Short mmCIF file of C-alpha atoms in Angstrom, two decimals:
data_model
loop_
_atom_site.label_atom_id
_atom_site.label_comp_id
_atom_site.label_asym_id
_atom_site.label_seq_id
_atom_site.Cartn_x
_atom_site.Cartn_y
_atom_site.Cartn_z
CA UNK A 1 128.76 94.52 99.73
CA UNK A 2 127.07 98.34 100.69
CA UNK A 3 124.85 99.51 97.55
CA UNK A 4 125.63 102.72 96.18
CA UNK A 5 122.77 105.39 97.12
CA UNK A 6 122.54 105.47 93.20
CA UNK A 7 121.21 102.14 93.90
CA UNK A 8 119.14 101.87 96.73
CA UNK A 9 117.44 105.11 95.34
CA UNK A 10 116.91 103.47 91.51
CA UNK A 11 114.98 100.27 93.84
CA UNK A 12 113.37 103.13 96.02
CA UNK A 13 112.30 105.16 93.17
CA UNK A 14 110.59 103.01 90.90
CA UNK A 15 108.34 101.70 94.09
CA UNK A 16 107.93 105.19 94.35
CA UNK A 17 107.08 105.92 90.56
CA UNK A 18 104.10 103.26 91.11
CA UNK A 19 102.86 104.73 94.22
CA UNK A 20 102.46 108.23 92.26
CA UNK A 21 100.29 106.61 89.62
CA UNK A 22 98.02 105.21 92.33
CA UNK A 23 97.82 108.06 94.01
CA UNK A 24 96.58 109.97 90.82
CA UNK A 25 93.90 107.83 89.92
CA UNK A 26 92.99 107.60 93.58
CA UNK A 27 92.15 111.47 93.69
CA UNK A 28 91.45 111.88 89.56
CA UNK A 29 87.20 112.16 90.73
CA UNK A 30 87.73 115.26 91.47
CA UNK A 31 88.88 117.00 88.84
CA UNK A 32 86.52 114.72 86.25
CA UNK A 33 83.26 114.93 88.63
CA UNK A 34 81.72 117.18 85.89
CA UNK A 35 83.04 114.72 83.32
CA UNK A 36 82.09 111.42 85.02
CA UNK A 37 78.18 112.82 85.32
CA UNK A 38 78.16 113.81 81.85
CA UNK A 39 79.98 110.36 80.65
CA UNK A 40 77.61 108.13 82.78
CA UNK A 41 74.76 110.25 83.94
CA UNK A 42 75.70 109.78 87.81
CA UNK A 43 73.77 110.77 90.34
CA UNK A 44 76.02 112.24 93.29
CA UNK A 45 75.77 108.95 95.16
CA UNK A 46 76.72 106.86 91.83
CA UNK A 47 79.81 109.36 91.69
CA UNK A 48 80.71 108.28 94.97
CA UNK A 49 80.51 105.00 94.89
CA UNK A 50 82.32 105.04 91.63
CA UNK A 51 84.87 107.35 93.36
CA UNK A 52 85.27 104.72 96.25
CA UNK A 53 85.66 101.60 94.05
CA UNK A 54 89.29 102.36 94.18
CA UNK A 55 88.92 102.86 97.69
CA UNK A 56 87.00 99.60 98.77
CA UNK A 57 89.39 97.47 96.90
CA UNK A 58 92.59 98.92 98.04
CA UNK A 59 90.97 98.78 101.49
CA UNK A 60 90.72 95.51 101.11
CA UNK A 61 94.16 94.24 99.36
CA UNK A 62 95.95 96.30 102.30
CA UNK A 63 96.56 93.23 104.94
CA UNK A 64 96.83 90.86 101.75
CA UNK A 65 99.66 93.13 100.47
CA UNK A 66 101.32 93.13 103.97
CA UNK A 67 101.27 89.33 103.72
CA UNK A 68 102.66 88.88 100.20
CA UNK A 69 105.23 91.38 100.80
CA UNK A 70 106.67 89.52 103.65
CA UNK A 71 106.52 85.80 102.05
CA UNK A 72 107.04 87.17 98.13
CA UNK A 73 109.05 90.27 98.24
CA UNK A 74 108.49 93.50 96.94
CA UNK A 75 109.75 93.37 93.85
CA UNK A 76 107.17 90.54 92.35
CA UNK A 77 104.38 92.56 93.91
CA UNK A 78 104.91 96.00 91.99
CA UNK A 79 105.24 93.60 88.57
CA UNK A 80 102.20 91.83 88.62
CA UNK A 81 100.53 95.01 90.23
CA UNK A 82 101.95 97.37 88.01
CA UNK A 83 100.05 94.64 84.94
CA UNK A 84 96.71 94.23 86.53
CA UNK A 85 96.27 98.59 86.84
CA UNK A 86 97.33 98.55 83.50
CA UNK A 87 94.67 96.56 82.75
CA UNK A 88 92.09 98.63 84.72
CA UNK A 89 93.16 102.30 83.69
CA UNK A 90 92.45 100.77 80.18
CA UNK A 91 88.98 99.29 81.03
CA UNK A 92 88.29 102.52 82.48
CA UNK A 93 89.28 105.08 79.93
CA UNK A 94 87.52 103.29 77.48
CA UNK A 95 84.71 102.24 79.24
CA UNK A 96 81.02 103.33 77.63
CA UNK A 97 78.62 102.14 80.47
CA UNK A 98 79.16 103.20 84.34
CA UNK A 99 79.74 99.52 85.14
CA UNK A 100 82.54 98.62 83.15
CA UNK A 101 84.16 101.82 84.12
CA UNK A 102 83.35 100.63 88.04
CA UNK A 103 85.06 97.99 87.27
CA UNK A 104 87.91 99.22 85.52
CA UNK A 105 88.58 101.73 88.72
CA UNK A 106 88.09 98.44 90.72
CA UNK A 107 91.27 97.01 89.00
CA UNK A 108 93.27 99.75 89.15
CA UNK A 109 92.70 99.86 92.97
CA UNK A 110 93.62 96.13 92.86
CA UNK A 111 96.98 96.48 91.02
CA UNK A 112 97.93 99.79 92.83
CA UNK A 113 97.41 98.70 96.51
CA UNK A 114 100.89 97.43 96.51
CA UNK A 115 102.73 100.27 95.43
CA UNK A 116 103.18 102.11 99.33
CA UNK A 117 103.61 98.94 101.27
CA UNK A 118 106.36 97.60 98.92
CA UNK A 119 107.97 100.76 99.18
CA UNK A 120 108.26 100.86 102.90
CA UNK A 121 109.17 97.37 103.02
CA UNK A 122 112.33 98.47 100.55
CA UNK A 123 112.94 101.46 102.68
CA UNK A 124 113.05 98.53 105.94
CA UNK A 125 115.84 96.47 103.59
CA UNK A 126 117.42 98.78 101.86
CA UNK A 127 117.96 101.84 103.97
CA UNK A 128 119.18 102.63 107.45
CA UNK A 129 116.13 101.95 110.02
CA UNK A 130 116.78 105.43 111.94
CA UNK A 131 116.06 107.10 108.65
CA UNK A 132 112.59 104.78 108.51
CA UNK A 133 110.36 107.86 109.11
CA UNK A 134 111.79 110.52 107.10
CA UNK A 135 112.24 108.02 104.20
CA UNK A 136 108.41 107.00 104.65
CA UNK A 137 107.86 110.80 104.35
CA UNK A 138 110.17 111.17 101.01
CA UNK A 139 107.98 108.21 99.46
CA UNK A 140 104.61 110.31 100.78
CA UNK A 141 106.41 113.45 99.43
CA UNK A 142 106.58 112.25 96.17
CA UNK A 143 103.29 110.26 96.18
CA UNK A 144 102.05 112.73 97.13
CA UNK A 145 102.61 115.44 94.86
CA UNK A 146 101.06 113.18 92.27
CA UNK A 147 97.98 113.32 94.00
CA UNK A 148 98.19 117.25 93.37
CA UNK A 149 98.81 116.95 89.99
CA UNK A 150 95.49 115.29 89.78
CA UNK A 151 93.93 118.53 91.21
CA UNK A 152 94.74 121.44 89.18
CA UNK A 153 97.07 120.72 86.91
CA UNK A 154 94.92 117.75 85.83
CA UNK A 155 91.78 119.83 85.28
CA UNK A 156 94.14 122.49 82.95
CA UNK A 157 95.18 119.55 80.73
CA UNK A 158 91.17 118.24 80.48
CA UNK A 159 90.88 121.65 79.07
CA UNK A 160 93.24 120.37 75.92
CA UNK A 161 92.87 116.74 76.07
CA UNK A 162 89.69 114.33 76.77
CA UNK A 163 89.78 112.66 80.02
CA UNK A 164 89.74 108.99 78.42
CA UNK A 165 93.21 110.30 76.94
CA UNK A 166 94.70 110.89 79.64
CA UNK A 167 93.95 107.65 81.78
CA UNK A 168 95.06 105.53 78.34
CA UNK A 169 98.18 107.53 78.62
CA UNK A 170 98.69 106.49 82.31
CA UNK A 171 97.73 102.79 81.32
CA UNK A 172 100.96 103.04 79.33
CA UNK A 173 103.08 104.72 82.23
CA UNK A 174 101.91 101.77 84.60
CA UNK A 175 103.47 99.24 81.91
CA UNK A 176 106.73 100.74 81.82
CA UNK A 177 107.21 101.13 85.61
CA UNK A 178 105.71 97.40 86.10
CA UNK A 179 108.39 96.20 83.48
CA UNK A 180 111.14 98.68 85.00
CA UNK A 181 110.32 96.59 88.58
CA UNK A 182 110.75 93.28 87.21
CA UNK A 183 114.46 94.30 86.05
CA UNK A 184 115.76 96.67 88.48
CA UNK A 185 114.01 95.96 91.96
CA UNK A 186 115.33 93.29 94.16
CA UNK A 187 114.10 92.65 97.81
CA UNK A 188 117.50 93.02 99.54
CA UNK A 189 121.05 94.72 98.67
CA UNK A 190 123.50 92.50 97.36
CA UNK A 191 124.78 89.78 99.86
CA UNK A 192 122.06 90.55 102.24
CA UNK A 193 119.41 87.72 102.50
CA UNK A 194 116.10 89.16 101.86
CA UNK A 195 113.83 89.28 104.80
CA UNK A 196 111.10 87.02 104.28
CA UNK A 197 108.67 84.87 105.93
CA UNK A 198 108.38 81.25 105.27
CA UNK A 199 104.68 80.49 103.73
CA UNK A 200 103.56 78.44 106.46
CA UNK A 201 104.43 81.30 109.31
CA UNK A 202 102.31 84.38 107.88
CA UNK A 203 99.67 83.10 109.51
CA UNK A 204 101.65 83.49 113.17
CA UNK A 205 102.96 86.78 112.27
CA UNK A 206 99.25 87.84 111.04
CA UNK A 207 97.66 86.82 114.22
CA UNK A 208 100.49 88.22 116.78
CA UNK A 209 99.94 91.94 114.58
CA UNK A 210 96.17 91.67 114.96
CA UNK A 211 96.51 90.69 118.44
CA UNK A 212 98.92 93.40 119.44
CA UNK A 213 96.78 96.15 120.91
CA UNK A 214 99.40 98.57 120.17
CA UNK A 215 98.78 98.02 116.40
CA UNK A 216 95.05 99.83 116.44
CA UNK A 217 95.50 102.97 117.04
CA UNK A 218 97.26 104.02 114.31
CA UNK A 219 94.80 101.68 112.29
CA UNK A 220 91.56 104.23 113.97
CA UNK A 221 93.65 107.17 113.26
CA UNK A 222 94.06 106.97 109.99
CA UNK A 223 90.87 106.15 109.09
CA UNK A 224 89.39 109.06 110.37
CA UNK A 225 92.12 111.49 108.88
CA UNK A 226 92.43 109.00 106.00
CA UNK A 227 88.57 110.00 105.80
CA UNK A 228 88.45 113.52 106.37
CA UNK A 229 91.56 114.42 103.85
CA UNK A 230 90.99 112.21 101.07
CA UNK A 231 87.11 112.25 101.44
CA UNK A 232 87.44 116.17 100.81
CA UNK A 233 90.59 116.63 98.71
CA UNK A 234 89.77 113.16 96.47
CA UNK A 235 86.32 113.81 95.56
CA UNK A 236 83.94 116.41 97.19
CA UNK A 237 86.13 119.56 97.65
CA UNK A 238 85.99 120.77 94.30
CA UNK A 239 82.32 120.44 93.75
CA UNK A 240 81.83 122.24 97.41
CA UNK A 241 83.82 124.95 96.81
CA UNK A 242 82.35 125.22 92.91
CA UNK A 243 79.09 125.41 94.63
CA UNK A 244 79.05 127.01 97.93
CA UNK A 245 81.75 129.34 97.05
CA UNK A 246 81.24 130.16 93.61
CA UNK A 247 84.45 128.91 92.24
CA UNK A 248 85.38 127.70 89.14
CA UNK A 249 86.43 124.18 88.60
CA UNK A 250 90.16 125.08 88.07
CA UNK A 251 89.86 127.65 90.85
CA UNK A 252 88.66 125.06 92.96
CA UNK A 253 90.96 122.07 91.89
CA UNK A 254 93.97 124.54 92.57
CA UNK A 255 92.76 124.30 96.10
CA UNK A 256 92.29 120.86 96.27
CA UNK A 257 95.96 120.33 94.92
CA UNK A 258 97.24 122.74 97.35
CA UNK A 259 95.98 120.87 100.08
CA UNK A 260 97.56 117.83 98.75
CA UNK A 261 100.57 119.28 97.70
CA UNK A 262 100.69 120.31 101.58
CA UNK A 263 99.85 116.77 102.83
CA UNK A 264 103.01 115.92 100.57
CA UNK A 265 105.48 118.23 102.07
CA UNK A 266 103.97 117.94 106.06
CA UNK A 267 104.84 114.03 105.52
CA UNK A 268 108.19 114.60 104.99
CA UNK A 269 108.49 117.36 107.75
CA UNK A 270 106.26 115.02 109.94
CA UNK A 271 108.54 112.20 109.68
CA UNK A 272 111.73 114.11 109.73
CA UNK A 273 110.72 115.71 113.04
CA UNK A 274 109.73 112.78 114.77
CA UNK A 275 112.94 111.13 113.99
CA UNK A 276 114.38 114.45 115.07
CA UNK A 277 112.98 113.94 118.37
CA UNK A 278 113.11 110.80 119.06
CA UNK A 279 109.22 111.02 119.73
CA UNK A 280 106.01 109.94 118.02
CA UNK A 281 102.95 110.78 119.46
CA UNK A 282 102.75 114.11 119.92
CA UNK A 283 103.70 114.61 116.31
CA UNK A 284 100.46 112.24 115.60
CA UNK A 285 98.19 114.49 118.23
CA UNK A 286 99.57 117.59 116.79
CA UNK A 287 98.67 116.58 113.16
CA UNK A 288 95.49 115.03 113.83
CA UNK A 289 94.08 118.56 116.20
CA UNK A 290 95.04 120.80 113.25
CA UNK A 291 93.06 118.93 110.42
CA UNK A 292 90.20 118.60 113.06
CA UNK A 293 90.27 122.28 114.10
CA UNK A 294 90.06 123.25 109.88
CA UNK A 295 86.70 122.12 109.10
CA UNK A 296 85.11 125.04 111.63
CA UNK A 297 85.82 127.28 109.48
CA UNK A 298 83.58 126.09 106.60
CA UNK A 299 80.96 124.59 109.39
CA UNK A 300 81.08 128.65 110.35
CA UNK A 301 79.77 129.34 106.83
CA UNK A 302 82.67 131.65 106.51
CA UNK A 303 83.40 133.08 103.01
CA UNK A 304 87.05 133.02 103.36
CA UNK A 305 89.12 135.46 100.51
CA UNK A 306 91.19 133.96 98.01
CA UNK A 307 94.30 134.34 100.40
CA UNK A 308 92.82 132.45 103.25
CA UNK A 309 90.87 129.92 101.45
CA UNK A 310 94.59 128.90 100.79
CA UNK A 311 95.94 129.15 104.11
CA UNK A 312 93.41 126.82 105.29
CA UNK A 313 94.04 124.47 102.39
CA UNK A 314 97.63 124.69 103.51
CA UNK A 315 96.65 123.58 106.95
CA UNK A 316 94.26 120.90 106.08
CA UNK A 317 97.04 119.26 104.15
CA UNK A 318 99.61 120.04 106.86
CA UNK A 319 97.17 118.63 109.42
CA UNK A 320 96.46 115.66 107.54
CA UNK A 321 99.98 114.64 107.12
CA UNK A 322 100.34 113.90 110.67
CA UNK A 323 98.69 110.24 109.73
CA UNK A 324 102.53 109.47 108.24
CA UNK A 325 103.79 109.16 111.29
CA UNK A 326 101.02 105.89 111.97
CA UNK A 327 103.68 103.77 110.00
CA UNK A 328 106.52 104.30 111.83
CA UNK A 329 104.86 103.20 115.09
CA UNK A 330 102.95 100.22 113.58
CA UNK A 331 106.47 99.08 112.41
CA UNK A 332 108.10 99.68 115.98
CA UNK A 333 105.51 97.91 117.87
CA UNK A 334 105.96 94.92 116.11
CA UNK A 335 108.61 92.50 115.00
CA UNK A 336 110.86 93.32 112.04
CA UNK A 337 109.88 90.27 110.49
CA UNK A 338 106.18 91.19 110.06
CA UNK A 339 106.72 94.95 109.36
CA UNK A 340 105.44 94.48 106.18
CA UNK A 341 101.73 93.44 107.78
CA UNK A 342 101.92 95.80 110.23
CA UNK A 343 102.57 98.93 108.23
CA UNK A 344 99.55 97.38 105.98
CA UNK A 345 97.09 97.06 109.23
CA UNK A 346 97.63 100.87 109.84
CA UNK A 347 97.37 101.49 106.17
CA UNK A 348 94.18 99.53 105.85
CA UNK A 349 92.43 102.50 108.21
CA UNK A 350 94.16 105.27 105.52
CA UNK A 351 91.79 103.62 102.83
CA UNK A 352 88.94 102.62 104.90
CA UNK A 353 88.01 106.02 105.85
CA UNK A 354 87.23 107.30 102.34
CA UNK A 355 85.76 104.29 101.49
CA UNK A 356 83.24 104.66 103.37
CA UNK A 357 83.24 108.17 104.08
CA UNK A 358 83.33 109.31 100.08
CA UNK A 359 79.39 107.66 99.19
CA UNK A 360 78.53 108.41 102.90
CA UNK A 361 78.74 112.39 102.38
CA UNK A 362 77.06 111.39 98.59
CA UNK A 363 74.26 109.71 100.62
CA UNK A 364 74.11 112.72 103.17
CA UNK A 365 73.83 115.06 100.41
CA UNK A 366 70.49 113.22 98.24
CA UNK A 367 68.83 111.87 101.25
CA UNK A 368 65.87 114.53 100.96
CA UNK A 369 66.34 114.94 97.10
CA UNK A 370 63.15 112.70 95.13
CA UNK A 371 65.41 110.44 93.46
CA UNK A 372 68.55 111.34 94.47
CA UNK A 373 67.87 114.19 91.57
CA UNK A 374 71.04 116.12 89.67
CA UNK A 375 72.23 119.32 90.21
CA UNK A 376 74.19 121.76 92.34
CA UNK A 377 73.60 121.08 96.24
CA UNK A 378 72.65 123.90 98.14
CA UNK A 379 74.83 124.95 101.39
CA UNK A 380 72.53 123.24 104.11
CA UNK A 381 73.09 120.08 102.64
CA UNK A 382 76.69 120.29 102.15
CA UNK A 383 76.80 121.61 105.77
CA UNK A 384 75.73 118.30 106.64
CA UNK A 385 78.26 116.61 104.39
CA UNK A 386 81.01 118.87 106.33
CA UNK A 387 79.63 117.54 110.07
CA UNK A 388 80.29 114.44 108.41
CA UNK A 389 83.93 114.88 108.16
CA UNK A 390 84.57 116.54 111.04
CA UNK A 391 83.31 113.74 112.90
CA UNK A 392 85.75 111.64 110.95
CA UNK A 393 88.70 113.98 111.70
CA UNK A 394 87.65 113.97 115.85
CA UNK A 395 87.62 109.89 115.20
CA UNK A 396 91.09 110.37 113.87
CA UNK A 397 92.41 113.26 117.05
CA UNK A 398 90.97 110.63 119.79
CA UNK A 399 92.52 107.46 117.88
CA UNK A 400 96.08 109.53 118.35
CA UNK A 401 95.95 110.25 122.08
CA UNK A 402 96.11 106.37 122.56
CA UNK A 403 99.22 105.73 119.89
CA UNK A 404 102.43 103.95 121.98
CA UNK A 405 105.43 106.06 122.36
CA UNK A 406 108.34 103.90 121.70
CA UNK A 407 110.87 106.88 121.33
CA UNK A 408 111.67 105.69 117.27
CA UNK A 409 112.87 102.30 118.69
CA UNK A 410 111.29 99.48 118.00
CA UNK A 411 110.63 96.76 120.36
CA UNK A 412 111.53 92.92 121.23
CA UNK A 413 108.54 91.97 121.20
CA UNK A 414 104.47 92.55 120.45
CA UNK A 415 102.32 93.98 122.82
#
């Protein structure tokens, strides 16, 4: 029997639904940086290391994730996740001490990791697989524009509401969607047999995506673009721009949601055009030389007007985007059986990146401060930061030059 798209879309869209919420809290620093120092009297490298909690544990769940998903399904993944971020957007909106609230971002990194790689492994079973990268850019779309809402329009509403508020509010929202899952979401359409690996042979399909050379770099890629964009957009944009360029923190935030707004839309135009064409990497090169070419500007010390400080946002999200495409070729150089591992390997770099990117920049910021002492960093130091990610966004152009073609088709076998 062939689901209605009413259907496969309901399945689709809840995934979706939890992959927003992650996304928010994963870029939320930004917009409460001023907040967070005041709450737990941070030093720039405590913000970022509270900033890349999320970060190091999502990094971490990534392969996990790719394993479950192909030996539990989807659907028991985004329950139990969708619990266990409840749980830590609690913790962390009520959180007094900068530990507990570590923690509590630790959690929600935890229960949100699954959220994008049980979506793609829906979009593999429920969904025709010529439409896998455009529908990988609708779920980024949508993620995507989340992660914008935690820019601007998030900072407006911390102008009405207090910040714990608003992350008790989205401890709710995860508790609805994790319930919604665990009644609407099932692995396969009806009178399809889900696709899943026996326990015993994750193991084999682990080892033969590891193994695969083709698998890495999409994996290196992404966590230098991974790096670059969400290093910037997630956490140390705003407080650039507030200081170097004498903007205010909405002014700012409006940028930094902009450029994710952009990354949202250039996923979905990404995807659709390389399944257009029939071609992948030179959709990846193409993305990856823009984002590396829009950090010169800044390194230049330029102060761009209003209207071009936008334009460049634009293409730093546009740029960015190209990364989407990392998914589709992970998937397509591997068997069907283990795509849910190998869209997690390449997914694993997406994370990694501002994990370690996110205190790195913190660190290059303090290093000559006594003390790693507060207060607004002048623009030598965050030139330095900057060199920083541009060398992260070169990591990412190189990575793409060595991607496999496969033409959108996947392939018998690995390597």
């Amino acid at each position: 029997m062939t689901p209605s798209a009413g259907r496969r879309w309901l399945v689709l869209g809840l995934a979706i639904l939890a992959y927003m919420l992650g996304l928010f809290h994963r870029v939320a620093p930004a917009a409460l940086a001023q907040d967070l120092v005041q709450a737990f009297a941070t030093s720039a490298v405590a913000l970022g290391v509270l900033a890349a909690t999320y970060f190091w544990v999502y990094t971490a769940m990534q392969m996990p994730c790719g394993v479950l998903a192909d030996t539990l399904g989807p659907r028991k993944l985004l329950f139990g996740g969708g619990l266990i971020a409840t749980a830590g957007a609690a913790m962390f909106g009520l959180a007094l001490e900068f530990g507990w609230a570590a923690f509590g971002r630790m959690l929600v990194g935890f229960g949100t990791a699954v959220a994008f790689v049980a979506a793609l492994k829906l979009v593999a079973s429920w969904f025709d697989e010529r439409r896998f990268a455009t529908l990988t850019g609708v779920v980024v779309l949508a993620g995507n524009l989340s992660s914008a809402a935690a820019g601007g329009p998030f900072a407006w509403v911390l102008q009405a509401l207090p910040w714990r508020t608003v992350i008790l509010l989205l401890a709710g929202l995860s508790l609805v969607v994790s319930i919604g899952a665990l009644a609407f979401v099932r692995d396969s359409p009806p009178g399809h047999a889900a696709v899943r690996l026996a326990s015993g042979d994750w193991r084999k399909g682990l080892a033969a995506v590891l193994a695969n050379r083709a698998s890495w770099p999409g994996f290196f890629a992404n966590l230098g673009m991974g790096g670059a964009f969400l290093g910037f957009a997630g956490l140390w944009g705003v407080p650039y721009l507030v200081e170097v360029h004498g903007m205010t923190r909405v002014h700012a935030a409006n940028h930094a949601s902009l450029i994710l707004a952009s990354f949202a839309c250039g996923g979905f135009l990404w995807g659709a055009l390389s399944d257009r064409l029939r071609l992948r990497r030179p959709v990846f090169v193409l993305g990856s030389g823009l984002l590396a070419l829009c950090w010169v500007p800044f390194l230049a010390g330029m102060k761009l007007p209003s209207a071009a400080g936008y334009l460049l946002c634009v293409a730093i999200g546009l740029g960015a985007a190209g990364l989407t495409i990392s998914w589709a070729c992970a998937k397509e150089v591997n068997l069907p059986q283990y795509s849910g591992m190998a869209t997690a390997l390449v997914n694993t770099g997406c994370f990694l990146g501002p994990a370690l990117l996110q205190p790195l920049v913190g660190w290059v910021l303090d290093w000559d401060r006594a003390a790693a002492a507060p207060g607004a960093h002048s623009a030598a130091e965050w030139q330095r930061g900057l060199w920083v990610i541009l060398g992260f966004s070169l990591l990412g152009l190189v990575s793409a030059l060595f991607v496999r073609e496969t033409r959108a088709r996947g392939i018998a076998r690995p390597g």
